[in-house]
Amino acid sequence: MEKMDLHILGCGSALPTTKHFPTSQVLNIRDKLFMIDCGEGAQLQFRKSRLKFSRLNHIFISHLHGDHCFGLLGLISTLNLLGRTAELHIHSPKGLEELLHPMLDFFNKQMTYRIAFHPFETREPALIYEDRSVTVTTIPLRHRLPTCGFLFAEKPSLNHILREMTDFYQVPVYELNKIKNGADFITPDGTVIPNNRLTRPADPPRKYAYCSDTLPLASVIEQIKGADLLFHEATFADEDAPRAKETYHTTASQAASLAHEAGVKRLLIGHFSARYDDESLLLEQARKVFPSTSLAKENLSISI
Amino acid sequence: MEKMDLHILGCGSALPTTKHFPTSQVLNIRDKLFMIDCGEGAQLQFRKSRLKFSRLNHIFISHLHGDHCFGLLGLISTLNLLGRTAELHIHSPKGLEELLHPMLDFFNKQMTYRIAFHPFETREPALIYEDRSVTVTTIPLRHRLPTCGFLFAEKPSLNHILREMTDFYQVPVYELNKIKNGADFITPDGTVIPNNRLTRPADPPRKYAYCSDTLPLASVIEQIKGADLLFHEATFADEDAPRAKETYHTTASQAASLAHEAGVKRLLIGHFSARYDDESLLLEQARKVFPSTSLAKENLSISI
């Protein structure tokens, strides 16, 4: 299977703790790096995770709270010091460019590369990125200001050619593409070789869904259905549900219920409030509802 | 002796490494905390050093390069989340307030406390802070934009009363202040008790000098003379002296020469370039010139 790895750079919430950096993740899809949120210290954690700045071209910011974007200034400045030339794309709810520009202009007198800001609307799901192998769609969330999660979906890939079989039947090279797409092969003497003798099925396309920060929302279920991995914020333990509601956040078992209802394969919870010394409490509460839950953790890397 | 401890929060330079945070330090003088520079992640390191936000009232920024001030946004926002009410004082070369304000206004809709910005001139040494026990004076430096270091100097303190002696001679309470100030005591029968029988001398006032970022400057020697501890940047090793000059930085042995000429007691070097995997090279080069040198390191704390 092609590479699809998630790296957690930070999974705390706004208040700093001795354990956590604020929110940032990197999704590595076939060695293209997609950063999701960029809290303070994201560039330091990026280096610690031994990721390559040159592979990073797209950053997705869920919402304009400081703990999700204060790392941008440092990261952008570092890329400039490194003499980057490739364009950097930043996708976020509108307003970010105007906020960053005065500081970027002052602190980076000469930019070696261009930043393309791509503001997105936050009310309806929208396709905001697409390449040959993956799409990124926004997941409208409900927080104290416009917020979206992101759904990273692999495109269906073609069947894999069984080289020894195509050699055996002497399939000409110009037929291979058709066969990858599902066609049978007809030999010169008219025998039909069915496609399933020549190929094995493509790996099922994978999905990673990221939902932070938000009230628990039934409306996301349809979009994240069957995801291979769901990251959902679980800022609070169940006993702090009133506080979660008041601040537009989710509790551990609320996140787990969504994972259950959406039938995702695995759930990763994070964005922990600084009030919990021991987050295993959150893990327990979530696992009661959805056993395949784990806790996010700095420098954790997960194969999807 | 009263407390005077230096905590290193970060001692790297602009490019992130897996070992270093960008520049930030906290000087604890009698439980008042003075922050010196505030690179990205300073608030995280502050928490890790188990320091108390409530004891921090003054921040000194040496110059407006990102690796010395990008941590301010996060720190200021955190203090706001914590409901701080005490005024926070930020001393820096001019321009900082105008740069920070648009972002601060957006990310902190309601501030629970006021920030007082105190811009300082960078050409001449100036007294920029004073309380009962300490003064802070700027040390003009020479970098690619206006930059100052800082000299933290304890005020001379009064002699210590030897309680058992003043009890023995039945010194009345109202005489004690005079005696602390050096007066002799005259008993009711006219005997003169010399001051040195009643007191032991005050601890000599201590000095901490901070110099970063800068070309090596002979002009600082007079100001930092005899300091108990000098922090001086040593971004580069000696073999990279041309690069140091070009970027307005100092090499390890240049920093050590300054320490030697100024007759300081100890030298701490930092602001290491990301190019050195092993900084013991810098330490060796400095120690050849000034043996009492040590390397700064994250979460190091030094009693002055």
Coordinates of C-alpha atoms in Angstrom, one line a residue:
Chain A
M1 CA 0.0 0.0 0.0
E2 CA 1.1 3.5 -0.7
K3 CA 2.2 5.6 2.3
M4 CA -0.4 7.4 4.3
D5 CA 0.9 8.3 7.7
L6 CA -0.3 10.8 10.3
H7 CA 2.2 12.6 12.5
I8 CA 0.9 14.3 15.6
L9 CA 3.0 17.5 16.3
G10 CA 0.8 18.8 19.0
C11 CA -2.5 17.8 20.6
G12 CA -3.0 20.1 23.5
S13 CA -5.5 23.0 23.6
A14 CA -4.9 26.7 24.2
L15 CA -3.3 26.6 27.6
P16 CA 0.2 25.4 27.5
T17 CA 1.1 22.3 29.7
T18 CA 4.4 20.6 30.3
K19 CA 3.3 17.7 28.1
H20 CA 1.6 19.2 25.1
F21 CA 2.1 21.5 22.2
P22 CA -0.9 23.2 20.7
T23 CA -2.7 21.6 17.8
S24 CA -0.8 20.6 14.7
Q25 CA -0.6 17.4 12.6
V26 CA 1.1 16.4 9.4
L27 CA -0.5 13.9 7.0
N28 CA 2.0 12.2 4.7
I29 CA 0.4 10.8 1.6
R30 CA 2.9 9.3 -0.7
D31 CA 5.6 11.6 0.6
K32 CA 3.5 14.7 0.0
L33 CA 3.1 16.4 3.4
F34 CA -0.1 18.1 4.3
M35 CA -0.1 20.2 7.5
I36 CA -3.3 20.4 9.5
D37 CA -3.4 23.4 11.9
C38 CA -0.2 25.1 13.0
G39 CA -0.1 25.9 16.7
E40 CA 2.9 27.5 18.3
G41 CA 6.0 25.3 18.0
A42 CA 4.7 23.3 15.0
Q43 CA 7.9 24.0 13.1
L44 CA 10.0 22.7 16.0
Q45 CA 7.9 19.5 16.3
F46 CA 8.0 19.2 12.5
R47 CA 11.8 19.0 12.7
K48 CA 11.7 16.6 15.6
S49 CA 9.5 14.3 13.6
R50 CA 12.3 14.3 11.0
L51 CA 9.9 15.5 8.3
K52 CA 11.2 17.4 5.3
F53 CA 10.2 21.1 4.8
S54 CA 10.6 20.7 1.1
R55 CA 7.8 18.1 0.9
L56 CA 5.3 20.5 2.5
N57 CA 3.3 22.6 0.1
H58 CA -0.2 22.8 1.7
I59 CA -1.3 23.9 5.1
F60 CA -4.9 23.6 6.2
I61 CA -6.1 25.8 9.1
S62 CA -9.4 24.8 10.7
H63 CA -10.2 28.1 12.4
L64 CA -8.6 31.4 13.4
H65 CA -7.9 30.7 17.1
G66 CA -4.3 31.3 18.2
D67 CA -3.6 27.7 19.3
H68 CA -4.3 26.6 15.8
C69 CA -2.3 29.1 13.8
F70 CA 0.3 31.0 15.9
G71 CA 3.0 28.7 14.5
L72 CA 2.6 30.0 11.0
L73 CA 4.8 33.1 11.5
G74 CA 7.8 31.0 12.6
L75 CA 7.3 28.3 10.0
I76 CA 6.9 30.8 7.1
S77 CA 10.0 32.7 8.3
T78 CA 12.0 29.5 8.5
L79 CA 11.1 28.4 5.0
N80 CA 12.2 31.8 3.9
L81 CA 15.6 31.5 5.7
L82 CA 16.0 28.1 4.0
G83 CA 15.6 29.8 0.6
R84 CA 12.4 28.0 -0.4
T85 CA 11.2 28.8 -3.9
A86 CA 8.1 26.7 -4.3
E87 CA 4.8 28.4 -3.6
L88 CA 3.2 27.6 -0.2
H89 CA -0.5 27.2 -0.1
I90 CA -2.5 28.1 3.0
H91 CA -6.1 27.1 3.2
S92 CA -8.2 28.7 6.0
P93 CA -11.4 30.5 6.8
K94 CA -11.1 34.0 5.5
G95 CA -9.2 36.7 7.3
L96 CA -5.9 35.0 7.8
E97 CA -4.0 36.7 5.0
E98 CA -4.9 40.2 6.2
L99 CA -3.9 39.3 9.8
L100 CA -0.5 37.8 8.9
H101 CA 0.6 40.2 6.2
P102 CA 1.8 43.1 8.3
M103 CA 4.0 40.8 10.4
L104 CA 5.2 38.7 7.5
D105 CA 6.2 41.9 5.6
F106 CA 8.1 43.2 8.6
F107 CA 9.9 40.1 9.7
N108 CA 10.7 38.8 6.2
K109 CA 11.9 41.8 4.2
Q110 CA 12.6 39.6 1.2
M111 CA 10.6 36.6 0.6
T112 CA 12.2 33.9 -1.5
Y113 CA 8.9 32.3 -2.2
R114 CA 5.2 33.2 -2.7
I115 CA 2.4 32.3 -0.3
A116 CA -1.0 31.6 -1.9
F117 CA -3.8 32.1 0.6
H118 CA -7.0 30.1 -0.2
P119 CA -9.8 31.3 2.0
F120 CA -12.7 28.8 2.1
E121 CA -16.4 29.2 3.1
T122 CA -17.3 27.2 6.3
R123 CA -21.0 26.5 5.8
E124 CA -21.0 23.8 3.2
P125 CA -18.6 21.0 2.5
A126 CA -16.3 22.1 -0.3
L127 CA -13.6 20.4 -2.3
I128 CA -10.5 22.6 -1.6
Y129 CA -7.7 20.5 -2.9
E130 CA -7.2 17.8 -5.5
D131 CA -4.4 16.0 -7.1
R132 CA -3.9 12.7 -9.0
S133 CA -4.3 10.6 -5.8
V134 CA -6.2 12.6 -3.2
T135 CA -9.0 15.1 -2.5
V136 CA -9.4 17.3 0.5
T137 CA -12.9 18.4 1.4
T138 CA -13.9 20.7 4.2
I139 CA -16.2 19.4 7.0
P140 CA -18.3 22.2 8.4
L141 CA -18.0 22.3 12.2
R142 CA -19.6 24.4 14.9
H143 CA -17.2 26.4 17.2
R144 CA -17.1 29.9 18.5
L145 CA -16.1 31.2 15.1
P146 CA -16.1 29.8 11.5
T147 CA -14.5 26.4 11.6
C148 CA -14.1 23.4 9.3
G149 CA -12.5 20.0 9.7
F150 CA -10.9 18.3 6.7
L151 CA -11.6 15.0 5.0
F152 CA -8.6 13.6 3.1
A153 CA -9.8 10.9 0.7
E154 CA -7.6 8.8 -1.6
K155 CA -9.0 8.4 -5.1
P156 CA -9.8 4.9 -6.1
S157 CA -6.7 3.4 -7.7
L158 CA -6.4 1.0 -10.6
N159 CA -6.1 -2.7 -10.4
H160 CA -2.6 -4.1 -9.9
I161 CA -1.2 -5.9 -12.9
L162 CA 0.0 -9.5 -12.1
R163 CA 3.2 -9.3 -14.1
E164 CA 3.8 -13.0 -14.3
M165 CA 0.3 -13.5 -15.8
T166 CA 0.6 -10.8 -18.4
D167 CA 4.0 -12.2 -19.4
F168 CA 2.6 -15.7 -19.6
Y169 CA -0.2 -14.5 -22.0
Q170 CA 2.2 -12.2 -23.8
V171 CA 0.0 -9.2 -23.3
P172 CA 1.4 -6.3 -25.3
V173 CA 2.4 -3.2 -23.3
Y174 CA -0.2 -1.0 -25.0
E175 CA -3.0 -3.2 -23.6
L176 CA -1.8 -2.9 -20.0
N177 CA -3.6 0.4 -19.2
K178 CA -7.0 -1.0 -20.4
I179 CA -6.4 -4.1 -18.2
K180 CA -5.6 -1.9 -15.2
N181 CA -8.9 -0.3 -15.8
G182 CA -10.7 -3.7 -15.7
A183 CA -10.7 -4.9 -19.3
D184 CA -10.3 -8.6 -20.2
F185 CA -7.6 -9.6 -22.6
I186 CA -8.3 -11.4 -25.9
T187 CA -5.4 -13.5 -27.2
P188 CA -4.5 -13.5 -30.9
D189 CA -6.4 -16.9 -31.2
G190 CA -9.5 -15.3 -29.7
T191 CA -9.4 -16.7 -26.2
V192 CA -10.8 -14.4 -23.6
I193 CA -8.6 -14.1 -20.5
P194 CA -10.8 -12.6 -17.7
N195 CA -9.4 -9.5 -16.0
N196 CA -9.3 -11.2 -12.6
R197 CA -6.7 -13.7 -13.9
L198 CA -4.4 -10.8 -14.9
T199 CA -4.8 -8.4 -12.0
R200 CA -5.4 -8.2 -8.3
P201 CA -7.9 -5.6 -7.0
A202 CA -6.7 -2.1 -6.2
D203 CA -6.3 -1.3 -2.5
P204 CA -9.5 0.2 -1.2
P205 CA -9.1 4.0 -1.1
R206 CA -8.5 5.3 2.4
K207 CA -10.0 8.3 4.3
Y208 CA -8.7 10.4 7.1
A209 CA -11.1 12.8 8.8
Y210 CA -10.0 15.6 11.1
C211 CA -12.6 17.3 13.3
S212 CA -11.4 20.1 15.7
D213 CA -12.6 22.3 17.4
T214 CA -16.4 21.7 17.5
L215 CA -19.5 20.8 19.4
P216 CA -20.4 17.2 18.6
L217 CA -22.2 17.4 15.3
A218 CA -24.5 14.7 13.8
S219 CA -24.2 16.5 10.5
V220 CA -20.6 15.3 10.1
I221 CA -21.5 11.6 10.2
E222 CA -22.5 11.3 6.6
Q223 CA -19.2 12.9 5.5
I224 CA -16.9 10.8 7.7
K225 CA -18.7 7.5 7.2
G226 CA -16.4 4.6 7.1
A227 CA -13.2 6.6 7.5
D228 CA -10.1 4.6 8.2
L229 CA -9.1 7.0 10.9
L230 CA -11.1 9.8 12.6
F231 CA -9.3 12.4 14.6
H232 CA -11.9 14.1 16.8
E233 CA -11.3 16.7 19.5
A234 CA -12.2 15.5 23.0
T235 CA -11.2 18.6 25.0
F236 CA -13.2 17.5 28.0
A237 CA -14.1 14.5 30.1
D238 CA -17.8 13.6 30.4
E239 CA -18.2 15.1 33.8
D240 CA -17.3 18.5 32.2
A241 CA -20.0 18.2 29.6
P242 CA -21.6 21.6 30.6
R243 CA -18.2 23.3 30.2
A244 CA -17.7 21.6 26.8
K245 CA -21.1 22.8 25.6
E246 CA -20.5 26.3 26.8
T247 CA -17.1 26.6 25.0
Y248 CA -18.3 24.7 21.9
H249 CA -16.2 21.6 22.5
T250 CA -16.7 17.9 22.7
T251 CA -16.4 15.3 25.5
A252 CA -14.6 12.0 25.1
S253 CA -17.7 9.9 24.9
Q254 CA -19.4 12.3 22.6
A255 CA -16.5 11.9 20.2
A256 CA -16.7 8.1 20.6
S257 CA -20.4 8.1 19.8
L258 CA -19.8 10.0 16.6
A259 CA -17.1 7.5 15.7
H260 CA -19.5 4.7 16.4
E261 CA -22.4 6.2 14.4
A262 CA -20.1 6.9 11.5
G263 CA -18.7 3.4 11.5
V264 CA -15.1 4.6 11.3
K265 CA -12.4 2.0 11.7
R266 CA -10.3 3.9 14.4
L267 CA -10.7 7.0 16.5
L268 CA -7.9 9.2 17.8
I269 CA -8.8 11.8 20.3
G270 CA -6.9 14.9 21.2
H271 CA -7.0 18.7 21.9
F272 CA -7.0 17.9 25.6
S273 CA -7.8 20.5 28.1
A274 CA -4.9 21.5 30.4
R275 CA -7.0 20.5 33.4
Y276 CA -6.4 16.8 33.0
D277 CA -3.2 15.5 34.4
D278 CA -4.0 12.0 33.4
E279 CA -5.8 11.7 30.1
S280 CA -6.3 7.9 30.5
L281 CA -9.6 9.0 32.0
L282 CA -10.7 10.4 28.6
L283 CA -9.5 7.2 26.9
E284 CA -11.6 5.0 29.2
Q285 CA -14.7 7.1 28.7
A286 CA -14.3 7.0 24.9
R287 CA -13.5 3.3 24.8
K288 CA -16.7 2.4 26.7
V289 CA -18.5 3.7 23.6
F290 CA -16.0 3.0 20.9
P291 CA -13.3 0.4 21.8
S292 CA -11.0 1.3 18.9
T293 CA -10.0 4.6 20.4
S294 CA -6.5 5.8 21.1
L295 CA -5.1 9.0 22.6
A296 CA -3.1 11.4 20.5
K297 CA 0.4 12.2 21.7
E298 CA 3.2 14.4 20.6
N299 CA 5.5 12.7 18.0
L300 CA 3.1 9.8 17.6
S301 CA 3.0 8.5 14.1
I302 CA 0.1 6.3 12.8
S303 CA -0.1 4.4 9.6
I304 CA -3.5 4.7 8.0
Chain B
M1 CA 21.9 35.6 49.6
E2 CA 18.7 36.6 47.9
K3 CA 17.5 34.6 44.9
M4 CA 19.0 35.5 41.5
D5 CA 18.5 32.6 39.1
L6 CA 18.7 32.5 35.4
H7 CA 16.5 30.0 33.5
I8 CA 17.3 29.2 29.9
L9 CA 14.0 28.6 27.9
G10 CA 15.7 28.5 24.5
C11 CA 19.1 29.1 23.2
G12 CA 19.0 28.2 19.5
S13 CA 19.0 30.7 16.7
A14 CA 16.4 31.3 13.9
L15 CA 16.4 27.9 12.2
P16 CA 14.7 25.2 14.3
T17 CA 16.7 22.2 15.3
T18 CA 15.6 19.0 17.2
K19 CA 17.5 20.3 20.3
H20 CA 16.8 24.0 20.6
F21 CA 14.0 26.4 21.1
P22 CA 14.7 30.0 19.8
T23 CA 15.9 32.5 22.3
S24 CA 14.2 33.2 25.6
Q25 CA 15.4 33.4 29.2
V26 CA 13.9 34.2 32.5
L27 CA 15.8 35.9 35.3
N28 CA 14.3 35.3 38.7
I29 CA 15.3 38.1 41.1
R30 CA 13.8 37.6 44.5
D31 CA 10.8 35.8 42.9
K32 CA 10.1 38.6 40.4
L33 CA 10.5 37.1 37.0
F34 CA 12.0 39.1 34.1
M35 CA 11.7 37.5 30.7
I36 CA 14.5 38.3 28.2
D37 CA 13.4 37.7 24.6
C38 CA 10.5 35.6 23.7
G39 CA 11.1 33.2 20.8
E40 CA 8.4 30.8 19.6
G41 CA 7.6 28.3 22.3
A42 CA 8.7 30.5 25.2
Q43 CA 5.4 30.0 27.0
L44 CA 5.7 26.2 26.7
Q45 CA 9.3 26.2 28.1
F46 CA 8.2 28.7 30.8
R47 CA 5.7 26.1 32.0
K48 CA 8.2 23.3 31.7
S49 CA 10.6 25.3 34.0
R50 CA 7.7 25.4 36.6
L51 CA 7.8 29.1 36.7
K52 CA 4.7 31.1 37.7
F53 CA 3.0 33.3 35.1
S54 CA 1.7 35.5 37.9
R55 CA 5.3 36.5 38.9
L56 CA 6.0 37.8 35.4
N57 CA 5.5 41.5 34.9
H58 CA 8.3 42.6 32.6
I59 CA 9.5 41.3 29.3
F60 CA 12.6 42.7 27.6
I61 CA 13.0 42.2 23.8
S62 CA 16.5 42.8 22.4
H63 CA 15.5 43.3 18.8
L64 CA 12.6 42.7 16.4
H65 CA 13.7 39.5 14.7
G66 CA 11.2 36.7 14.7
D67 CA 13.3 34.2 16.7
H68 CA 13.4 36.7 19.6
C69 CA 9.7 37.7 19.7
F70 CA 7.4 35.3 17.9
G71 CA 6.5 33.7 21.3
L72 CA 4.8 36.9 22.5
L73 CA 1.4 36.3 20.7
G74 CA 1.0 32.9 22.4
L75 CA 2.2 34.1 25.8
I76 CA 0.0 37.2 25.8
S77 CA -3.0 35.1 24.7
T78 CA -2.4 32.6 27.5
L79 CA -2.2 35.2 30.2
N80 CA -5.5 36.5 28.9
L81 CA -7.1 33.0 29.0
L82 CA -5.8 32.8 32.6
G83 CA -7.7 36.0 33.4
R84 CA -4.6 38.0 34.3
T85 CA -5.4 41.5 35.6
A86 CA -2.0 42.9 36.4
E87 CA -0.5 45.1 33.7
L88 CA 2.2 43.5 31.6
H89 CA 5.2 45.6 30.6
I90 CA 7.0 45.0 27.3
H91 CA 10.3 46.8 26.7
S92 CA 11.7 46.7 23.2
P93 CA 13.1 48.8 20.3
K94 CA 10.3 50.8 18.8
G95 CA 7.8 49.3 16.4
L96 CA 6.6 46.2 18.3
E97 CA 3.3 47.6 19.5
E98 CA 2.2 48.5 16.0
L99 CA 3.2 45.1 14.7
L100 CA 1.5 43.1 17.4
H101 CA -1.7 45.1 17.8
P102 CA -3.8 43.9 14.8
M103 CA -3.2 40.3 15.7
L104 CA -3.7 40.8 19.5
D105 CA -6.9 42.6 18.8
F106 CA -8.2 39.8 16.6
F107 CA -7.1 36.9 18.7
N108 CA -8.0 38.3 22.1
K109 CA -11.4 40.0 21.6
Q110 CA -11.5 40.9 25.3
M111 CA -8.3 41.5 27.2
T112 CA -8.5 41.0 30.9
Y113 CA -5.3 43.0 31.4
R114 CA -3.5 45.9 29.9
I115 CA -0.2 45.7 28.1
A116 CA 2.1 48.7 28.5
F117 CA 4.7 48.9 25.7
H118 CA 7.9 50.8 26.5
P119 CA 9.9 51.4 23.4
F120 CA 13.6 52.3 24.0
E121 CA 16.2 54.0 22.0
T122 CA 19.1 51.7 21.0
R123 CA 22.1 54.1 20.6
E124 CA 22.9 55.0 24.2
P125 CA 22.7 53.0 27.4
A126 CA 19.5 53.9 29.2
L127 CA 17.9 52.9 32.5
I128 CA 14.7 51.3 31.5
Y129 CA 13.6 49.7 34.7
E130 CA 14.1 50.2 38.4
D131 CA 12.7 49.0 41.6
R132 CA 13.9 48.8 45.2
S133 CA 16.4 46.1 44.5
V134 CA 17.4 46.1 40.9
T135 CA 18.0 48.3 37.8
V136 CA 17.9 47.3 34.2
T137 CA 20.0 49.2 31.7
T138 CA 20.2 48.7 27.9
I139 CA 23.5 47.7 26.4
P140 CA 23.6 49.1 22.8
L141 CA 24.6 46.3 20.4
R142 CA 25.3 46.1 16.7
H143 CA 23.1 43.8 14.6
R144 CA 21.3 44.0 11.3
L145 CA 18.6 46.2 12.9
P146 CA 18.4 48.2 16.2
T147 CA 19.4 45.9 19.0
C148 CA 20.2 46.2 22.7
G149 CA 21.3 43.8 25.4
F150 CA 20.4 44.2 29.0
L151 CA 22.3 44.7 32.2
F152 CA 20.5 43.6 35.3
A153 CA 22.2 45.1 38.4
E154 CA 21.3 44.6 42.0
K155 CA 21.3 47.7 44.1
P156 CA 23.8 47.7 47.0
S157 CA 21.9 46.3 50.0
L158 CA 22.2 47.2 53.7
N159 CA 24.4 45.4 56.2
H160 CA 22.8 42.4 57.9
I161 CA 22.0 42.8 61.6
L162 CA 23.5 40.2 63.9
R163 CA 20.5 39.6 66.0
E164 CA 22.3 38.0 68.9
M165 CA 24.6 41.1 69.2
T166 CA 21.9 43.7 69.0
D167 CA 20.0 41.7 71.6
F168 CA 23.1 41.5 73.8
Y169 CA 23.6 45.2 73.7
Q170 CA 19.8 45.8 74.0
V171 CA 19.7 48.0 70.9
P172 CA 16.3 49.6 70.6
V173 CA 14.3 48.7 67.5
Y174 CA 14.2 52.3 66.3
E175 CA 18.1 52.3 66.1
L176 CA 18.2 49.2 63.8
N177 CA 17.8 51.0 60.5
K178 CA 20.7 53.4 61.2
I179 CA 22.8 50.4 62.2
K180 CA 21.9 48.6 58.9
N181 CA 23.1 51.8 57.2
G182 CA 26.5 51.6 58.9
A183 CA 26.1 53.6 62.1
D184 CA 27.8 52.6 65.4
F185 CA 25.6 52.2 68.5
I186 CA 26.2 54.2 71.7
T187 CA 24.9 52.4 74.8
P188 CA 23.1 54.4 77.6
D189 CA 26.4 54.6 79.5
G190 CA 28.2 56.1 76.5
T191 CA 30.2 53.1 75.2
V192 CA 30.6 53.1 71.5
I193 CA 29.9 49.7 69.9
P194 CA 31.4 49.8 66.4
N195 CA 29.1 48.8 63.6
N196 CA 31.2 45.8 62.5
R197 CA 30.4 44.2 65.9
L198 CA 26.6 44.5 65.2
T199 CA 26.4 43.6 61.6
R200 CA 28.0 41.6 58.9
P201 CA 28.6 43.2 55.5
A202 CA 25.9 43.2 52.9
D203 CA 26.3 40.7 50.1
P204 CA 28.0 42.4 47.2
P205 CA 25.4 43.5 44.6
R206 CA 25.3 41.1 41.6
K207 CA 25.2 41.8 37.9
Y208 CA 23.8 39.8 35.0
A209 CA 24.6 40.9 31.4
Y210 CA 22.8 39.7 28.4
C211 CA 24.3 40.4 24.9
S212 CA 22.5 38.9 21.8
D213 CA 22.4 39.3 18.8
T214 CA 25.5 41.3 17.9
L215 CA 28.9 41.7 16.3
P216 CA 31.5 41.5 19.1
L217 CA 31.7 45.0 20.4
A218 CA 34.5 46.5 22.5
S219 CA 32.1 49.2 23.6
V220 CA 30.2 46.9 25.8
I221 CA 33.2 46.1 28.0
E222 CA 32.9 49.1 30.2
Q223 CA 29.2 48.4 30.9
I224 CA 29.5 44.7 31.6
K225 CA 32.8 44.9 33.6
G226 CA 32.9 42.5 36.5
A227 CA 29.5 41.0 35.9
D228 CA 28.8 37.8 37.8
L229 CA 27.5 36.2 34.7
L230 CA 27.6 37.3 31.1
F231 CA 25.4 35.6 28.5
H232 CA 26.9 36.3 25.1
E233 CA 25.7 35.0 21.8
A234 CA 28.2 32.7 20.1
T235 CA 26.3 31.8 17.0
F236 CA 29.3 30.6 15.1
A237 CA 32.5 28.6 15.6
D238 CA 35.8 30.3 14.9
E239 CA 36.2 28.8 11.4
D240 CA 32.9 30.5 10.4
A241 CA 34.1 34.0 11.4
P242 CA 33.5 35.4 8.0
R243 CA 29.9 34.3 8.1
A244 CA 29.6 35.7 11.6
K245 CA 30.8 39.1 10.5
E246 CA 28.6 39.0 7.4
T247 CA 25.4 38.3 9.5
Y248 CA 26.4 40.5 12.4
H249 CA 27.0 37.7 14.8
T250 CA 29.8 36.6 17.2
T251 CA 32.1 33.5 17.3
A252 CA 32.8 31.5 20.4
S253 CA 36.3 32.8 21.0
Q254 CA 35.2 36.4 20.2
A255 CA 32.6 36.1 23.0
A256 CA 35.3 34.6 25.3
S257 CA 37.6 37.5 24.6
L258 CA 35.0 40.0 25.6
A259 CA 34.4 38.0 28.8
H260 CA 38.1 38.1 29.5
E261 CA 38.5 41.8 28.8
A262 CA 35.5 42.7 30.9
G263 CA 36.7 40.5 33.7
V264 CA 33.4 38.9 34.2
K265 CA 33.2 35.9 36.6
R266 CA 31.4 33.4 34.3
L267 CA 30.4 33.3 30.7
L268 CA 27.5 31.5 29.2
I269 CA 27.3 31.2 25.4
G270 CA 24.2 30.5 23.3
H271 CA 22.2 31.4 20.2
F272 CA 23.8 28.5 18.5
S273 CA 23.6 28.2 14.7
A274 CA 21.7 25.1 13.5
R275 CA 24.8 24.0 11.6
Y276 CA 26.6 22.6 14.6
D277 CA 25.5 19.1 15.7
D278 CA 28.0 19.1 18.5
E279 CA 28.3 22.4 20.3
S280 CA 31.2 21.2 22.4
L281 CA 33.4 22.6 19.6
L282 CA 32.1 26.1 20.5
L283 CA 32.7 25.4 24.2
E284 CA 36.3 24.3 23.6
Q285 CA 37.1 27.3 21.5
A286 CA 35.7 29.7 24.1
R287 CA 37.4 27.9 27.0
K288 CA 40.8 28.3 25.4
V289 CA 40.3 32.1 25.8
F290 CA 38.1 32.1 28.9
P291 CA 38.1 29.0 31.0
S292 CA 34.9 29.8 33.0
T293 CA 32.6 29.3 30.0
S294 CA 29.6 27.0 29.8
L295 CA 27.1 26.2 27.1
A296 CA 23.5 27.4 27.5
K297 CA 21.0 24.6 27.2
E298 CA 17.2 24.4 27.3
N299 CA 15.8 24.1 30.9
L300 CA 19.2 24.9 32.4
S301 CA 19.0 27.0 35.5
I302 CA 21.9 28.9 37.0
S303 CA 22.3 30.5 40.4
I304 CA 24.0 33.9 40.0

